[in-house]
Coordinates of C-alpha atoms in Angstrom, one line a residue:
X111 CA 308.6 -56.9 -38.8
X112 CA 308.1 -56.8 -35.1
X113 CA 305.9 -59.5 -33.7
X114 CA 303.6 -58.3 -31.0
X115 CA 303.1 -60.6 -28.1
X116 CA 299.5 -61.2 -27.4
X117 CA 298.3 -59.7 -24.2
X118 CA 297.0 -62.3 -21.8
X119 CA 294.5 -61.1 -19.2
X120 CA 295.4 -62.1 -15.7
X121 CA 293.2 -64.9 -14.3
X122 CA 290.1 -63.7 -12.5
X123 CA 290.1 -64.7 -8.9
X124 CA 287.3 -66.9 -7.9
X125 CA 284.7 -65.3 -5.6
X126 CA 285.4 -65.9 -2.0
X127 CA 282.5 -67.9 -0.5
X128 CA 280.7 -66.2 2.3
X129 CA 280.9 -67.9 5.7
X130 CA 278.2 -70.5 6.2
X131 CA 275.2 -68.9 8.0
X132 CA 274.5 -70.1 11.5
X133 CA 271.4 -72.3 11.1
X134 CA 270.5 -71.9 14.7
X135 CA 270.5 -68.1 14.5
X136 CA 268.5 -68.2 11.2
X137 CA 266.0 -70.5 12.8
X138 CA 265.6 -68.2 15.8
X139 CA 265.1 -65.2 13.5
X140 CA 262.4 -67.1 11.6
X141 CA 260.7 -68.2 14.7
X142 CA 260.7 -64.7 16.2
X143 CA 259.3 -63.2 13.0
X144 CA 256.5 -65.8 13.1
X145 CA 255.8 -65.6 16.8
X146 CA 252.3 -64.6 18.0
X147 CA 253.8 -61.4 19.5
X148 CA 255.3 -60.4 16.1
X149 CA 252.0 -60.9 14.5
X150 CA 250.1 -58.9 17.1
X151 CA 252.8 -56.2 18.0
X152 CA 250.8 -53.3 16.4
X153 CA 247.7 -54.0 18.5
X154 CA 249.7 -54.5 21.6
X155 CA 251.5 -51.2 21.1
X156 CA 248.2 -49.5 20.3
X157 CA 246.5 -50.7 23.5
X158 CA 249.5 -49.9 25.6
X159 CA 249.7 -46.4 24.1
X160 CA 246.1 -45.8 24.9
X161 CA 246.6 -46.8 28.5
X162 CA 249.7 -44.7 28.9
X163 CA 248.0 -41.6 27.4
X164 CA 247.2 -39.0 30.0
X165 CA 246.2 -36.2 27.7
X166 CA 242.4 -37.0 27.8
X167 CA 242.4 -38.0 24.2
X168 CA 240.8 -41.3 25.1
X169 CA 237.7 -41.8 27.2
X170 CA 237.6 -44.0 30.3
X171 CA 235.6 -46.6 28.4
X172 CA 238.2 -46.6 25.6
X173 CA 241.0 -47.1 28.0
X174 CA 239.1 -49.9 29.8
X175 CA 238.6 -51.6 26.5
X176 CA 242.4 -51.3 25.9
X177 CA 243.0 -52.9 29.3
X178 CA 240.7 -55.7 28.5
X179 CA 242.2 -56.0 25.0
X180 CA 245.7 -56.6 26.5
X181 CA 244.3 -59.1 29.1
X182 CA 242.5 -61.1 26.4
X183 CA 245.6 -61.2 24.2
X184 CA 247.6 -62.6 27.1
X185 CA 245.1 -65.4 27.9
X186 CA 244.8 -66.3 24.2
X187 CA 248.6 -66.6 23.9
X188 CA 248.9 -63.8 21.5
X189 CA 251.9 -62.3 23.3
X190 CA 254.1 -65.4 23.2
X191 CA 257.5 -64.5 21.9
X192 CA 257.6 -61.1 23.6
X193 CA 260.9 -60.0 25.1
X194 CA 261.3 -59.4 28.8
X195 CA 261.4 -55.6 28.1
X196 CA 258.2 -55.9 26.2
X197 CA 256.5 -57.8 29.0
X198 CA 257.6 -55.2 31.6
X199 CA 256.2 -52.4 29.3
X200 CA 252.8 -54.2 29.0
X201 CA 252.8 -54.8 32.8
X202 CA 253.3 -51.2 33.6
X203 CA 250.5 -50.2 31.2
X204 CA 248.2 -52.6 32.9
X205 CA 249.2 -52.0 36.5
X206 CA 250.8 -48.5 36.9
X207 CA 248.7 -46.3 34.6
X208 CA 245.7 -44.4 36.0
X209 CA 243.2 -46.9 34.4
X210 CA 245.3 -49.8 35.5
X211 CA 245.3 -48.6 39.1
X212 CA 241.6 -47.9 38.9
X213 CA 241.0 -51.5 37.8
X214 CA 243.1 -53.0 40.6
X215 CA 241.4 -50.8 43.3
X216 CA 237.9 -51.5 42.1
X217 CA 238.5 -55.3 41.8
X218 CA 239.9 -55.3 45.4
X219 CA 236.9 -53.4 46.8
X220 CA 234.5 -55.8 45.0
X221 CA 236.4 -58.9 46.2
X222 CA 236.3 -57.7 49.8
X223 CA 232.5 -57.7 49.6
X224 CA 232.2 -60.8 47.5
X225 CA 234.4 -63.1 49.6
X226 CA 232.6 -62.2 52.8
X227 CA 229.4 -63.5 51.1
X228 CA 230.5 -66.4 48.9
X229 CA 231.8 -68.6 51.8
X230 CA 228.4 -68.7 53.5
X231 CA 227.3 -71.1 50.8
X232 CA 223.5 -70.6 51.1
X233 CA 221.0 -69.8 48.4
X234 CA 220.5 -66.4 49.8
X235 CA 224.2 -65.6 49.5
X236 CA 223.8 -65.9 45.8
X237 CA 221.4 -63.0 45.8
X238 CA 223.7 -61.1 48.1
X239 CA 226.5 -61.5 45.5
X240 CA 224.3 -59.7 43.0
X241 CA 223.4 -57.1 45.6
X242 CA 227.1 -56.6 46.2
X243 CA 227.6 -56.0 42.5
X244 CA 224.7 -53.6 42.5
X245 CA 226.1 -51.5 45.3
X246 CA 228.8 -50.1 43.0
X247 CA 228.3 -47.2 40.6
X248 CA 227.5 -48.0 36.9
X249 CA 231.1 -47.1 35.9
X250 CA 232.6 -49.4 38.6
X251 CA 230.1 -52.1 37.6
X252 CA 231.5 -52.0 34.1
X253 CA 235.0 -52.5 35.4
X254 CA 234.0 -55.3 37.8
X255 CA 232.0 -57.1 35.1
X256 CA 234.6 -56.8 32.3
X257 CA 237.7 -57.4 34.3
X258 CA 236.5 -59.9 36.9
X259 CA 233.1 -61.5 36.5
X260 CA 233.3 -61.8 32.8
X261 CA 237.1 -61.7 32.2
X262 CA 238.3 -63.9 29.4
X263 CA 239.4 -67.3 30.6
X264 CA 242.0 -69.7 29.2
X265 CA 241.5 -69.8 25.5
X266 CA 239.7 -66.5 25.4
X267 CA 236.1 -67.7 26.2
X268 CA 233.9 -65.7 28.6
X269 CA 231.1 -67.1 30.9
X270 CA 228.5 -64.4 30.1
X271 CA 227.3 -62.5 27.1
X272 CA 226.4 -59.4 29.1
X273 CA 225.3 -58.2 32.5
X274 CA 221.7 -59.3 32.0
X275 CA 223.0 -62.8 31.2
X276 CA 225.1 -62.7 34.4
X277 CA 221.9 -62.0 36.3
X278 CA 220.0 -64.8 34.5
X279 CA 222.8 -67.3 35.5
X280 CA 222.7 -66.1 39.1
X281 CA 218.9 -66.4 39.2
X282 CA 219.2 -70.0 38.0
X283 CA 221.9 -70.6 40.6
X284 CA 219.7 -69.3 43.3
X285 CA 216.7 -71.4 42.2
X286 CA 218.8 -74.5 42.1
X287 CA 220.4 -73.9 45.5
X288 CA 217.1 -73.0 47.1
X289 CA 215.4 -76.2 45.7
X290 CA 218.2 -78.4 47.2
X291 CA 218.1 -76.6 50.5
X292 CA 214.3 -77.0 50.8
X293 CA 214.0 -80.5 49.5
X294 CA 217.2 -82.4 50.1
X295 CA 216.3 -85.6 51.9
X296 CA 218.2 -87.3 54.7
X297 CA 220.9 -89.7 53.3
X298 CA 219.2 -92.7 54.9
X299 CA 215.9 -92.0 53.1
X300 CA 215.6 -95.0 50.6
X301 CA 213.4 -92.9 48.4
X302 CA 216.1 -90.4 47.8
X303 CA 217.7 -92.4 45.1
X304 CA 214.4 -92.6 43.2
X305 CA 214.0 -88.8 43.1
X306 CA 215.5 -88.1 39.7
X307 CA 214.9 -84.4 39.8
X308 CA 216.9 -84.1 43.0
X309 CA 219.7 -86.3 41.6
X310 CA 219.9 -84.1 38.6
X311 CA 219.8 -81.0 40.8
X312 CA 222.6 -82.2 43.0
X313 CA 224.7 -83.1 39.9
X314 CA 224.3 -79.6 38.5
X315 CA 225.0 -78.0 41.9
X316 CA 228.2 -80.0 42.4
X317 CA 229.5 -79.4 38.8
X318 CA 231.2 -76.2 39.8
X319 CA 229.8 -74.6 36.6
X320 CA 228.1 -71.3 36.4
X321 CA 227.6 -70.2 32.8
X322 CA 224.8 -69.9 30.2
X323 CA 224.8 -73.6 29.3
X324 CA 224.6 -74.5 33.0
X325 CA 221.7 -72.1 33.5
X326 CA 219.9 -73.5 30.5
X327 CA 220.1 -77.0 32.0
X328 CA 218.5 -75.6 35.2
X329 CA 215.8 -74.0 33.2
X330 CA 215.1 -77.4 31.6
X331 CA 215.1 -79.1 35.0
X332 CA 212.5 -76.7 36.5
X333 CA 210.7 -75.7 33.3
X334 CA 211.0 -71.9 33.8
X335 CA 213.4 -69.4 35.3
X336 CA 213.2 -65.8 36.4
X337 CA 215.9 -63.3 35.6
X338 CA 217.3 -60.9 38.2
X339 CA 216.8 -57.7 36.2
X340 CA 216.4 -54.8 38.6
X341 CA 218.7 -53.3 41.2
X342 CA 217.7 -54.7 44.6
X343 CA 217.5 -52.9 47.9
X344 CA 219.7 -54.3 50.6
X345 CA 218.0 -55.7 53.7
X346 CA 219.4 -54.5 57.1
X347 CA 221.0 -57.9 57.5
X348 CA 222.7 -57.7 54.0
X349 CA 223.8 -54.1 54.7
X350 CA 225.8 -55.4 57.7
X351 CA 227.7 -57.7 55.4
X352 CA 227.9 -55.7 52.2
X353 CA 227.6 -52.1 53.2
X354 CA 230.0 -52.1 56.1
X355 CA 232.9 -53.7 54.4
X356 CA 235.7 -51.2 54.0
X357 CA 237.9 -51.2 50.9
X358 CA 241.2 -52.9 51.4
X359 CA 243.8 -50.5 52.7
X360 CA 247.5 -50.4 52.4
X361 CA 250.0 -49.0 49.9
X362 CA 249.4 -50.0 46.3
X363 CA 252.2 -51.9 44.8
X364 CA 253.5 -51.3 41.4
X365 CA 254.0 -53.8 38.6
X366 CA 256.4 -56.6 39.5
X367 CA 259.0 -57.4 36.8
X368 CA 258.4 -60.8 35.2
X369 CA 254.7 -60.9 36.1
X370 CA 253.5 -60.8 32.4
X371 CA 256.6 -62.8 31.3
X372 CA 255.6 -65.6 33.7
X373 CA 252.1 -65.6 32.3
X374 CA 253.4 -65.8 28.8
X375 CA 255.9 -68.6 29.4

């Protein structure tokens, strides 16, 4: 009888171990996925798309809201982790689109008027600042207020709740400055140090603050305050300062590469 040799299966080769993953690359991928930009990419793209749209699908107010949305995301650090290409794209949306150019032009025109008044440093100049704001159309006032006067600061906070609140703060600033102008004693007056109201007024004036909390302190100091609510007519003297200032001229420059990236760094 023939004896059949048992069939022995060839040994199974052990699986080849995959190369060890680069821990640095893996860490970078994880960090990128968890970056503020990655978490906010959809909103950033949405706002940029709204600004870039020229079909008339979005109203001017909606595009202005998109502009402010991008600005607020920048100051809140919500674009950290964005690539250079991404920052260039956002910069072009904010500076080279029709709404972006409108914002830059309106801001420049307002600042030309504002700076000519602010450096006078008198109580009356505070009212003239409000008059300068009032000299613009309602549409331009919205641009000035949302992108300049009440633009989000570091951390995302804003100094005012609305335009009426801005007027209230300016009214308080005028009242404080006027009081100091009219009642500030000579430095050699020994009674000056005993005037606690003046000392508090000077402290508020020198604080460099101008927001709601600051206006509330002024209201407490004087007991009452009067809001600037209505549009004011310019005096002949104010017209010379406010009305005759021409908008800044010169070619408008486009977005400079790296501008947003430097802000995000």
